[in-house]
CSV table of C-alpha atoms in Angstrom, one decimal:
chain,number,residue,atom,x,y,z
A,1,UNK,CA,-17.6,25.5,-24.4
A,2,UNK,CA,-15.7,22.1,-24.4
A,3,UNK,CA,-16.0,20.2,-21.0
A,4,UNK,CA,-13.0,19.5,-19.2
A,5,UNK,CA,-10.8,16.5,-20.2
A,6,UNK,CA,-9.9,14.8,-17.1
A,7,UNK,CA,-9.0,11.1,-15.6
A,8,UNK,CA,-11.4,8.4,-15.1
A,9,UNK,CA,-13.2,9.1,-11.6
A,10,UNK,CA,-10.9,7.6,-8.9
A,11,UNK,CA,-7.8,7.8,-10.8
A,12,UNK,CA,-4.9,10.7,-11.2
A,13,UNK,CA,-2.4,12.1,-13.5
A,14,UNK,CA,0.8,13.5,-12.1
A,15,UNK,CA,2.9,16.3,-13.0
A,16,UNK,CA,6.8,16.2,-13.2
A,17,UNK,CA,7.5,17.7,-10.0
A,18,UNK,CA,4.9,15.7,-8.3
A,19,UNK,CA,5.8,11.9,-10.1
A,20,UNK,CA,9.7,12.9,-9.3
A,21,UNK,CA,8.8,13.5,-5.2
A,22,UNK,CA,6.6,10.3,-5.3
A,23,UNK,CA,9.4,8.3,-6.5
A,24,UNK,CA,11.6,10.3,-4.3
A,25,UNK,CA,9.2,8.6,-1.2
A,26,UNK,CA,9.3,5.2,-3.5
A,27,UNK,CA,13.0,5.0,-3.7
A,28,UNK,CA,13.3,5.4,0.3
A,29,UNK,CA,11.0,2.4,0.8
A,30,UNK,CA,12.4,0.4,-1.6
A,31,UNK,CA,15.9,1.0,0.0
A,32,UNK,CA,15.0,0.4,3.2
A,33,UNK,CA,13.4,-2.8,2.1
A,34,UNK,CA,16.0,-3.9,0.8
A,35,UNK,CA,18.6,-3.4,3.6
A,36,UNK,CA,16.5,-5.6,5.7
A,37,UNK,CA,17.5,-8.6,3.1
A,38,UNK,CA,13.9,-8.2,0.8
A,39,UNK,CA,14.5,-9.0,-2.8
A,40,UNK,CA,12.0,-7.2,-5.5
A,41,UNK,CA,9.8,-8.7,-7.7
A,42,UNK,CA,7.4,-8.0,-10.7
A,43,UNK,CA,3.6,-10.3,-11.5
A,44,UNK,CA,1.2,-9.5,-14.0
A,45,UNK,CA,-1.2,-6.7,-13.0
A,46,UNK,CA,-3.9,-9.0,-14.3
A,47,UNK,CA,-4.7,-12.4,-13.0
A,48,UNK,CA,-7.5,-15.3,-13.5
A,49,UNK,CA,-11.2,-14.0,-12.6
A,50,UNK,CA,-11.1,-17.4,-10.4
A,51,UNK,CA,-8.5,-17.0,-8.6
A,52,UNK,CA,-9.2,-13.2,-7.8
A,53,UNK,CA,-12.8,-14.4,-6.9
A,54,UNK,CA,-11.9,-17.8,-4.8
A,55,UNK,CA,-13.3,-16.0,-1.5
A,56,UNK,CA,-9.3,-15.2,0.2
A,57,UNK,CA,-10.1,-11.4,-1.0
A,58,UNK,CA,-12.9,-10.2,1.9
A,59,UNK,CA,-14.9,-7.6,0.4
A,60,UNK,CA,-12.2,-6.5,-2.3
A,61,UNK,CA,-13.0,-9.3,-4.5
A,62,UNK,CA,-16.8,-7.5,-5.1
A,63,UNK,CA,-14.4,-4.2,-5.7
A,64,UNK,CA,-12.7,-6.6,-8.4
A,65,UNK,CA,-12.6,-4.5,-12.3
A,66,UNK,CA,-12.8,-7.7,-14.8
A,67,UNK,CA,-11.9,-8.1,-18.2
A,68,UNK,CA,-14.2,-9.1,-20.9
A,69,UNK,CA,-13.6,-12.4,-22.8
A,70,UNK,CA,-12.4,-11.7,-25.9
A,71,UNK,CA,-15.6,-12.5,-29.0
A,72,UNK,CA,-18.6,-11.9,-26.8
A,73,UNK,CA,-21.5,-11.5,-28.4
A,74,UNK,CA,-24.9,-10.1,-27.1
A,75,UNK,CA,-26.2,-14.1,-26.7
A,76,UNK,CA,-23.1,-14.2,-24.0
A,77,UNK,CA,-24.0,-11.3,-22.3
A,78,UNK,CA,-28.2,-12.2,-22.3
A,79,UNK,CA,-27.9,-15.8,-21.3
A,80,UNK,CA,-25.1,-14.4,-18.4
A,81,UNK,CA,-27.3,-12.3,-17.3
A,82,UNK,CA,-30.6,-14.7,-17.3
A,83,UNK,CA,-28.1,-17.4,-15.4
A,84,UNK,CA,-27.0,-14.0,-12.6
A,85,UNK,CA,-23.5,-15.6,-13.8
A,86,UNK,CA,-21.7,-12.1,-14.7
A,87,UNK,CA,-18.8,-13.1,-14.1
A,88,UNK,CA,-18.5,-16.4,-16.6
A,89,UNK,CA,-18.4,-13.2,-19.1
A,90,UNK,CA,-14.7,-12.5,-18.0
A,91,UNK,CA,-11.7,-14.9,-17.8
A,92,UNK,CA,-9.1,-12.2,-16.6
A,93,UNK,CA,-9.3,-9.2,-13.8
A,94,UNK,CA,-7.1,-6.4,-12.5
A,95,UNK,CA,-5.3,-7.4,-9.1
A,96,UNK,CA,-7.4,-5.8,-6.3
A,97,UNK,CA,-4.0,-6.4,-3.9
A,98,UNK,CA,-0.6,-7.9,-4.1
A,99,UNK,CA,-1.0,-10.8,-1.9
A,100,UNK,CA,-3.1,-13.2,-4.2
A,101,UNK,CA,-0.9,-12.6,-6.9
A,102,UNK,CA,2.3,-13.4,-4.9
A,103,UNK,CA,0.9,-16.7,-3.8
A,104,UNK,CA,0.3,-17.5,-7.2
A,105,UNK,CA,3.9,-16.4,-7.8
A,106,UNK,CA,5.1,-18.9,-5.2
A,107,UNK,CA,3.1,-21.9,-6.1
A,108,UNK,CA,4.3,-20.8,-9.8
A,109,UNK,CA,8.3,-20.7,-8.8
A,110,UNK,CA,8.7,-22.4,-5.7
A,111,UNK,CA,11.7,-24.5,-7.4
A,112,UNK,CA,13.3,-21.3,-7.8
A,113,UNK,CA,13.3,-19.3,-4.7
A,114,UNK,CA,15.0,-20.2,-1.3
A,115,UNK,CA,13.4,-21.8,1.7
A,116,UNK,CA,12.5,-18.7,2.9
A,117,UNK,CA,11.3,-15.9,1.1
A,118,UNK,CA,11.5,-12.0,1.2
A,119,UNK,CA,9.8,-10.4,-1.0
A,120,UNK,CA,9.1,-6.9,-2.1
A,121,UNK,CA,6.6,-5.8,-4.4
A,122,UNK,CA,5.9,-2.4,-5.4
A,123,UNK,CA,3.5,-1.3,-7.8
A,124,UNK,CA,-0.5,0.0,-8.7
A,125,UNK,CA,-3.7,-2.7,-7.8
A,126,UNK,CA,-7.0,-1.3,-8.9
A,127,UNK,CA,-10.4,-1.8,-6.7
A,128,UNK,CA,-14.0,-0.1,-8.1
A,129,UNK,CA,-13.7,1.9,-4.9
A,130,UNK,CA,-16.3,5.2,-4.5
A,131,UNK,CA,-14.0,8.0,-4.8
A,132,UNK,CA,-13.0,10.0,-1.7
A,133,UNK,CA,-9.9,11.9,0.2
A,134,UNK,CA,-7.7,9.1,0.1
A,135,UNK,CA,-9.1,6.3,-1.3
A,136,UNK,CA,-8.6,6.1,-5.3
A,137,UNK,CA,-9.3,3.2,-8.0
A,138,UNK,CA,-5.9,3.1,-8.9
A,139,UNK,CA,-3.4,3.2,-6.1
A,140,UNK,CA,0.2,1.8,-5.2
A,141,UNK,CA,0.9,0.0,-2.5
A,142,UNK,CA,4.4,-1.1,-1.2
A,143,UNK,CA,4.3,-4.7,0.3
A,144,UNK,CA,6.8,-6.6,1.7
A,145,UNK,CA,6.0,-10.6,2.6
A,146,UNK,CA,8.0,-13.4,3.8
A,147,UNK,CA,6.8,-17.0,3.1
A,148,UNK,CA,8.3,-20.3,4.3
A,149,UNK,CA,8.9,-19.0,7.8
A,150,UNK,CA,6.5,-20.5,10.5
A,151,UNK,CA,8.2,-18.7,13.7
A,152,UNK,CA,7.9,-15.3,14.7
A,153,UNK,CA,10.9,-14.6,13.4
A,154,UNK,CA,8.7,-13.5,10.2
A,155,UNK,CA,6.1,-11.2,12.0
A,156,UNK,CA,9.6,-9.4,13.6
A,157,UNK,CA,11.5,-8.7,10.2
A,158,UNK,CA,8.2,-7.3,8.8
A,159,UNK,CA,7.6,-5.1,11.4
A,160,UNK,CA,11.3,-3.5,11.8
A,161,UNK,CA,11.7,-3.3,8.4
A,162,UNK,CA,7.9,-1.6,8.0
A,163,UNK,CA,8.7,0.8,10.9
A,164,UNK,CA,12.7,1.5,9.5
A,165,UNK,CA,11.2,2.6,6.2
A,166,UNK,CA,8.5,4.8,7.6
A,167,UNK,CA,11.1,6.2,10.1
A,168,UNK,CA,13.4,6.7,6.8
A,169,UNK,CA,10.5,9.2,5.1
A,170,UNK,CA,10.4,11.1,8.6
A,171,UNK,CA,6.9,10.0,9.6
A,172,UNK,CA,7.0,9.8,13.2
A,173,UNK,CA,3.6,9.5,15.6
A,174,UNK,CA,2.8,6.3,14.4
A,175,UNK,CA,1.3,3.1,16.4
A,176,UNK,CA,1.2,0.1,14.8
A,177,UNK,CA,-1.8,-1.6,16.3
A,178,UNK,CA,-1.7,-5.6,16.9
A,179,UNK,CA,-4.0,-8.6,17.2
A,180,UNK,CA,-4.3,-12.2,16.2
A,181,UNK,CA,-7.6,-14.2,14.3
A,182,UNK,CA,-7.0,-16.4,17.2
A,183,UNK,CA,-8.6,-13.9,19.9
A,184,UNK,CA,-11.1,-12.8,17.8
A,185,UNK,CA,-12.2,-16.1,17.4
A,186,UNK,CA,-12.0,-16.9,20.8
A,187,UNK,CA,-14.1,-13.8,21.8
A,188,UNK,CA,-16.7,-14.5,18.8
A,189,UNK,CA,-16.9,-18.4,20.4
A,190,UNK,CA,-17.4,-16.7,24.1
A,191,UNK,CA,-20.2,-14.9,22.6
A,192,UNK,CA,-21.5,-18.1,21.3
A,193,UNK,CA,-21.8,-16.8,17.9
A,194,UNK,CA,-22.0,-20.1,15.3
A,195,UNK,CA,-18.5,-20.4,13.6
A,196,UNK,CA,-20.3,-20.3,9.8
A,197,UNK,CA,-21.1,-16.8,11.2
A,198,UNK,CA,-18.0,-15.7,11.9
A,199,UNK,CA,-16.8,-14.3,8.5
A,200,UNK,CA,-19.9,-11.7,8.7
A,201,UNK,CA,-19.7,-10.6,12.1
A,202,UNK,CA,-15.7,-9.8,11.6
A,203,UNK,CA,-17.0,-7.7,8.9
A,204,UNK,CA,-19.0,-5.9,11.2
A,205,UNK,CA,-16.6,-5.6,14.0
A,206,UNK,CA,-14.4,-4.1,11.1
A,207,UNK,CA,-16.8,-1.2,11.1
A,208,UNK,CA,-16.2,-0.5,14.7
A,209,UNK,CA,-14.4,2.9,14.4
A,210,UNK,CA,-17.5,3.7,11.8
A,211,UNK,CA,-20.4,2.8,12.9
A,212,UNK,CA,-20.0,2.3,16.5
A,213,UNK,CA,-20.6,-0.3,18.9
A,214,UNK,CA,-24.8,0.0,18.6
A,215,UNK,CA,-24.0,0.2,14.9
A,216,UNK,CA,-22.5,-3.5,15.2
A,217,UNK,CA,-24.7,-4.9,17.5
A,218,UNK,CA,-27.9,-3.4,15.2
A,219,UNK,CA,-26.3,-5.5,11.9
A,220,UNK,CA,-25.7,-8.5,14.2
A,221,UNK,CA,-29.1,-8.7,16.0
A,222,UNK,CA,-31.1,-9.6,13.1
A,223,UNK,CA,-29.6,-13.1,13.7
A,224,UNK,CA,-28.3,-14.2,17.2
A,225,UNK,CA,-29.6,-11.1,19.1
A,226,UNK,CA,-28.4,-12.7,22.3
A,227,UNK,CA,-24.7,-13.4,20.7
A,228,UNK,CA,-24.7,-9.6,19.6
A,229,UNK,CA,-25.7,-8.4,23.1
A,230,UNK,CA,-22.9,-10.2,24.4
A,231,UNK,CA,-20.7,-9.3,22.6
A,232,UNK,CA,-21.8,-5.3,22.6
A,233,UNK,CA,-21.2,-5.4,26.2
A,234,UNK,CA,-18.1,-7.1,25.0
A,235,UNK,CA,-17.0,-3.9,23.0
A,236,UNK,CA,-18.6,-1.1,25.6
A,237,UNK,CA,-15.7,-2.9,27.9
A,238,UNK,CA,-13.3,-2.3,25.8
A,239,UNK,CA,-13.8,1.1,24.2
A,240,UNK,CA,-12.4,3.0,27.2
A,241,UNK,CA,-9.0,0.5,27.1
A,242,UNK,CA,-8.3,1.6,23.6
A,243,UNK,CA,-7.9,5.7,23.6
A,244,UNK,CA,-4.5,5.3,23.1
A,245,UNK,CA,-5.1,3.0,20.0
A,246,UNK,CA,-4.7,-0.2,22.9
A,247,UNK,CA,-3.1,-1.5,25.6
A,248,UNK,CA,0.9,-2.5,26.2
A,249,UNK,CA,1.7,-5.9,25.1
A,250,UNK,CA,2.0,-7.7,28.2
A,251,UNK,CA,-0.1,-10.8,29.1
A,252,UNK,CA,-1.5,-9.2,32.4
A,253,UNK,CA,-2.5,-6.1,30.2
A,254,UNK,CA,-4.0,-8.4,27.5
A,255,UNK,CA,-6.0,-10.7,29.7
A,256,UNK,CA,-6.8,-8.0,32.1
A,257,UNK,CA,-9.3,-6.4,29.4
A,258,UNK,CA,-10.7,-9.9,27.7
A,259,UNK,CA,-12.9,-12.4,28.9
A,260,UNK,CA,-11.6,-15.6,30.6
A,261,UNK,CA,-10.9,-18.5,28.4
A,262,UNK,CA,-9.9,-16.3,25.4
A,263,UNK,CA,-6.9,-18.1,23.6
A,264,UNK,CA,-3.7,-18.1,26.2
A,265,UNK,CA,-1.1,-19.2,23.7
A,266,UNK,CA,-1.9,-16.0,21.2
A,267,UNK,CA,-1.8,-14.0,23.9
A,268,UNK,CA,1.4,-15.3,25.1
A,269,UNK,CA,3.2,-15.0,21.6
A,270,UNK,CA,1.9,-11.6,21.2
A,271,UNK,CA,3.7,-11.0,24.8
A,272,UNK,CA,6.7,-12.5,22.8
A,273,UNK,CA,6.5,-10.4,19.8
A,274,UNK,CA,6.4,-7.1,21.4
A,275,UNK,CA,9.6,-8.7,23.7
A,276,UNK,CA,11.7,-8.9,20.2
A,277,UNK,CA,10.5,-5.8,18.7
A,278,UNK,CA,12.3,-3.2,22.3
A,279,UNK,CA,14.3,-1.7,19.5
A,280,UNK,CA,11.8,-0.3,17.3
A,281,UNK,CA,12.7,3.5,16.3
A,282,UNK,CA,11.4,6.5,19.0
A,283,UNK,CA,8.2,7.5,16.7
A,284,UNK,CA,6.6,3.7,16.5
A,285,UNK,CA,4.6,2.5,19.1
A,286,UNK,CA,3.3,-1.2,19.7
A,287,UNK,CA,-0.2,-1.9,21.0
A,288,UNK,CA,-2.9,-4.4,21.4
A,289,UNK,CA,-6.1,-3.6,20.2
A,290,UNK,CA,-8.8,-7.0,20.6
A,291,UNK,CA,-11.2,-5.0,18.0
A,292,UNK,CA,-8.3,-5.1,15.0
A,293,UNK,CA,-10.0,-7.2,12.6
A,294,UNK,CA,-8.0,-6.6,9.0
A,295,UNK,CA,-10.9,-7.2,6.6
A,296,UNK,CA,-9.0,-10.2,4.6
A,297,UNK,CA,-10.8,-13.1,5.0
A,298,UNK,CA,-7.1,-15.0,4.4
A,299,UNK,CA,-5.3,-13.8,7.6
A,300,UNK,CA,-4.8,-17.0,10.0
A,301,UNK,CA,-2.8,-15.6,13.0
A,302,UNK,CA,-0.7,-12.2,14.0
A,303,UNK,CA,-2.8,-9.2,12.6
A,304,UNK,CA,-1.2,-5.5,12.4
A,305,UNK,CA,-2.3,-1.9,11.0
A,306,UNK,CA,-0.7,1.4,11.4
A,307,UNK,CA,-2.6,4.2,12.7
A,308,UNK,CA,-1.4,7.5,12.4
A,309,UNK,CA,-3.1,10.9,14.0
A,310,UNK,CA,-3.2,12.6,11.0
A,311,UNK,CA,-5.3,10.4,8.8
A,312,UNK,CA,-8.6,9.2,9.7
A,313,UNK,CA,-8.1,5.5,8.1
A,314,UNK,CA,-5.1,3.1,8.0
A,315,UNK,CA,-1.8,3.8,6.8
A,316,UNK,CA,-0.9,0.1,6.3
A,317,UNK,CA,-2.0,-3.4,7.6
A,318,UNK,CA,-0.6,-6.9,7.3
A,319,UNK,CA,-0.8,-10.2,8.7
A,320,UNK,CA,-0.2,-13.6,9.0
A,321,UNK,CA,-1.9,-15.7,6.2
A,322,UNK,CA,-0.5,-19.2,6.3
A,323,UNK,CA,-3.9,-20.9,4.5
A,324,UNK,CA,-3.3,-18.9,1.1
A,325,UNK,CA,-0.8,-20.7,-0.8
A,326,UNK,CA,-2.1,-23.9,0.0
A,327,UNK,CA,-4.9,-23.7,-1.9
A,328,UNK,CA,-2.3,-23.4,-5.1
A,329,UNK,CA,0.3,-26.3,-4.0
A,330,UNK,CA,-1.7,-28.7,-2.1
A,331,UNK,CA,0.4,-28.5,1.0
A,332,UNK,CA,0.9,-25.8,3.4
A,333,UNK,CA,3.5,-23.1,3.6
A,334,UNK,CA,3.3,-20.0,5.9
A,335,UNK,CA,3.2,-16.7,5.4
A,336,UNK,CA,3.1,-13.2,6.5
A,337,UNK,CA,3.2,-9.6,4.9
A,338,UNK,CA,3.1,-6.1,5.8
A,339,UNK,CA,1.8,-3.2,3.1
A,340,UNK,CA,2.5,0.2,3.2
A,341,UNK,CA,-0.4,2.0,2.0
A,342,UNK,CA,1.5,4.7,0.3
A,343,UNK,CA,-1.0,7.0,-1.1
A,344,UNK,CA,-2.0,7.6,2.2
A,345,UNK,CA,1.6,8.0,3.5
A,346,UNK,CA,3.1,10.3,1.0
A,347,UNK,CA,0.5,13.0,2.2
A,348,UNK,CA,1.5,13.1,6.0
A,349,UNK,CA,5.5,13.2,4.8
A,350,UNK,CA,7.4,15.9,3.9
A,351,UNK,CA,9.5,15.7,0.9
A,352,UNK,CA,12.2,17.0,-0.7
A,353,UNK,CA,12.5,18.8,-3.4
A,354,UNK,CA,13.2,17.2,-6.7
A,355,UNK,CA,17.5,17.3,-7.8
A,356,UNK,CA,17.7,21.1,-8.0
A,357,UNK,CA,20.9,20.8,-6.8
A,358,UNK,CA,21.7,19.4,-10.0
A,359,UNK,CA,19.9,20.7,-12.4
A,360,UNK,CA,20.7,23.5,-15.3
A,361,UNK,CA,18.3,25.0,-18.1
A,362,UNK,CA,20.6,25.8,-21.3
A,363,UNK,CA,18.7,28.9,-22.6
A,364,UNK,CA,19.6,28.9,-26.2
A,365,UNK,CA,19.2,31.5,-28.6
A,366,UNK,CA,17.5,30.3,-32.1
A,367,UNK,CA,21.0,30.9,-34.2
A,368,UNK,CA,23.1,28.5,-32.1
A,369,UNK,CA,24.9,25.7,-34.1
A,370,UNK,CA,22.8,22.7,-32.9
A,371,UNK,CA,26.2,20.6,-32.8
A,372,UNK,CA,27.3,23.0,-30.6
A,373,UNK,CA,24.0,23.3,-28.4
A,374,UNK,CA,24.5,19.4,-28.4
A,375,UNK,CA,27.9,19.4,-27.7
A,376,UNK,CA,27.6,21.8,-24.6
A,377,UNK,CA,24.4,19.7,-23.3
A,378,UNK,CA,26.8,16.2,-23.4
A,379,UNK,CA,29.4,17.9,-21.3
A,380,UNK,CA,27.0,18.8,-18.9
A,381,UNK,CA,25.2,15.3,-18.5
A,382,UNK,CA,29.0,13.6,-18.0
A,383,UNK,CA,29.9,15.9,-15.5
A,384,UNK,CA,26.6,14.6,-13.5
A,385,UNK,CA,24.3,17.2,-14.1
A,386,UNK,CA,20.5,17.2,-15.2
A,387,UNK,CA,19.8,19.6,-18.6
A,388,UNK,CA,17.3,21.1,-20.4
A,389,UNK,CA,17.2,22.7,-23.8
A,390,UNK,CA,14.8,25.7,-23.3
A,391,UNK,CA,14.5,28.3,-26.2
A,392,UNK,CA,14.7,32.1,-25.4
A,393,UNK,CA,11.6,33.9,-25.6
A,394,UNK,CA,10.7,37.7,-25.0
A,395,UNK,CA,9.4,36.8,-21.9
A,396,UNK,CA,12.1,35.5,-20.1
A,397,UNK,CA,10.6,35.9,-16.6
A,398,UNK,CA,8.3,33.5,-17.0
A,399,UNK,CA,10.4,30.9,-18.8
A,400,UNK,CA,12.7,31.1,-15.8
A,401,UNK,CA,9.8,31.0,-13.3
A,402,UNK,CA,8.3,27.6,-14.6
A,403,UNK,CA,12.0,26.1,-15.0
A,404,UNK,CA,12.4,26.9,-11.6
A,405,UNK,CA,8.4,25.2,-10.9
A,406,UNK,CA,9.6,22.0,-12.9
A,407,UNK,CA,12.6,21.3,-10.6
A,408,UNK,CA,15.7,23.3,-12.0
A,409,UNK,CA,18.3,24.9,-9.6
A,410,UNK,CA,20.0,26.7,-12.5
A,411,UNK,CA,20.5,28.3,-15.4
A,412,UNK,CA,22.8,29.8,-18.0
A,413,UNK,CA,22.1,31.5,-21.8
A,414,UNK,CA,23.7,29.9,-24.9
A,415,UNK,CA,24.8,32.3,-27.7
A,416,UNK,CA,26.8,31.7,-30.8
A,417,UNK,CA,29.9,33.2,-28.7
A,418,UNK,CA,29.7,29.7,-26.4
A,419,UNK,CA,32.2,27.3,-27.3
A,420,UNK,CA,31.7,24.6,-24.4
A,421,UNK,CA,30.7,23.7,-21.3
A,422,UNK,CA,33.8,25.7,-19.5
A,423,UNK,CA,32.5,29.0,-21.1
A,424,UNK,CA,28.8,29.1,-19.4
A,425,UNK,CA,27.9,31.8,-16.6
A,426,UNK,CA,25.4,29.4,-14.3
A,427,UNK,CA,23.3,31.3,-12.3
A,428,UNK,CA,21.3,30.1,-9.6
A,429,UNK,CA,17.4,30.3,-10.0
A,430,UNK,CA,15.2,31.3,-7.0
């Protein structure tokens, strides 16, 4: 018996009726993107192994796929492996996210663009994920970013137009949960944690909603057990305060759950933020979580991520990353995105239908003219309508049923008697 041929582990194929409904969900974002002034662009899904490994990636960069240097030879690989330097074997990986490779976009066409840039960006990233209910090796995500824009005016746009979109695919129930790197650093300094720690115990905090808070305090107490008793009790605080996915974005609300000296002017623009964003749509809700950690290590300020009740991760995440693009020009520029993580959102929606509306199968018998089958099928398509040539067969139930399956709305018989469009009997399938 021949074993089953199927994708790589991780990755999918799509049949028509389900590609047609995912762009259906694709085309909604991308509109509503781009009625919030976002233009689109298009990088390279591959980029240098350097830059994908130049530590702004958190723990995707070690989820990185990397591409072989062409004319290897087993001396390369032997002598890379006696050096532990695997990764002087490629030049060249697949993009793990769509923020490095925008930056490098930037720095690449700065000349080009205007002060301030919207851009969208819409397309598949890899990562050498373990398989599981909604988390793949080959995904899409739909990002949106504006750089050059240092007020809040940035972290604003990206939220309404984040929240329009997912109110646009009917996907209500949503809070989008907000923090800044500015708090967290101020709580991981009140815990007395050294700074060259900090990276590692974010990771850990990360894990929160996994592992718990005696999970967090286990990995930190192997070094700084007094730090990571602090801040335990820290999180034990807190746990009760975020039920509800936070608190309201008020300062008194804010301070009322963090220790003193925790950083005032973050808390105050988050108090701002929330001010400008009263005309969010009816099924998005704003809170403030202090435990929202975003595992990027290139995040700088204003941290988000959408929880949703009915998915047990994430449905998208963004932030304020005004470090990354300096490291290509030499200079600063800020910046701030939002990502949609559709694969995860395109489950929870409900979609329509694929153009059945508009769609007729010409069932043709085998002694038509094919001018005339051709002839009949043109007038169709200019008069707006989707076609397809399907040949009569004895069982015409089931051609009909999986017409019907594929997307088709109706359908009408060609004989040699048909002269044109004008002369077909449509008849409605279903």
């Amino acid at each position: 018996m021949a074993s089953p041929i199927t994708p790589p582990r991780g990755m999918r194929d799509f049949l028509p009726a389900d590609k047609a409904r995912r762009e259906h969900a694709l085309g909604v974002i991308r509109r509503s993107f781009s009625a919030h002034g976002f233009d689109e662009i298009e990088t390279p899904v591959v980029e240098d192994i350097a830059r994908l490994h130049s530590g702004l990636g958190g723990d995707n960069e070690k989820l990185a796929f990397s591409v072989l240097r062409r004319g290897l030879d087993g001396d390369d690989l032997a002598a890379a492996i006696d050096s532990g330097d695997i990764l002087s074997l490629s030049d060249l990986g697949l993009r793990f996210d769509l923020t490095v490779p925008l930056a490098r976009f930037y720095a690449t066409h700065r000349a080009e663009l205007p002060p301030v840039f919207r851009a969208i960006q819409i397309a598949p990233v890899w990562r050498a994920e373990r398989p599981q209910k909604g988390r793949y090796r080959q995904f899409v995500q739909c990002d949106i970013d504006i750089i050059g824009e240092a007020s809040q005016l940035a972290e604003v746009e990206l939220i309404t137009a984040t929240a329009a979109a997912l109110d646009a695919l009917g996907l209500t129930d949503c809070t989008i949960r907000i923090n800044d790197r500015r708090i967290l650093n101020g709580l991981l300094e009140y815990c007395k944690f050294e700074e060259s720690r900090w990276p590692q115990v974010l990771i850990s905090i990360d894990k929160l909603d996994k592992i718990g808070t005696a999970g967090v305090v286990a990995e930190l107490s192997a070094d700084g057990a007094d730090s990571a008793a602090v801040l335990g009790g820290i999180l034990e605080h807190l746990e009760p305060h975020l039920a509800d996915g936070g608190v309201a974005l008020t300062v008194e609300a804010i301070t009322g759950i963090l220790p003193d000296g925790v950083d005032t002017d973050a808390v105050a623009a988050l108090e701002g933020l929330a001010h400008s964003l009263d005309t969010l749509p009816p099924g998005v809700t704003l809170r403030f979580d202090p435990t929202l950690v975003r595992g990027m290590g290139y995040y700088t300020g204003t941290i988000f991520e959408i929880a949703h009740p009915g998915s047990g991760s994430s449905v998208g995440g963004g932030g304020r990353y005004d470090g990354m693009i300096g490291r290509f020009l030499g200079s600063e520029v800020p910046a701030a995105g939002f990502s949609i993580g559709f694969e995860r959102v395109v489950d929870l929606i409900e979609l329509p239908e694929s153009g059945a509306a508009g769609s007729v199968a010409l069932v043709y018998d085998q002694d038509v003219p094919l001018d005339r089958l051709l002839s009949v099928k043109s007038e169709l398509i200019a008069s707006g309508s989707r076609v397809r040539l399907e040949k009569r067969t004895k069982n015409l139930k089931a051609l009909l049923e999986r017409v019907e399956a594929d997307g088709f709305g109706a359908f009408a018989f060609v004989t040699p008697q048909t002269t044109d469009a004008g002369s077909l009997e449509l008849k409605p399938l279903g």
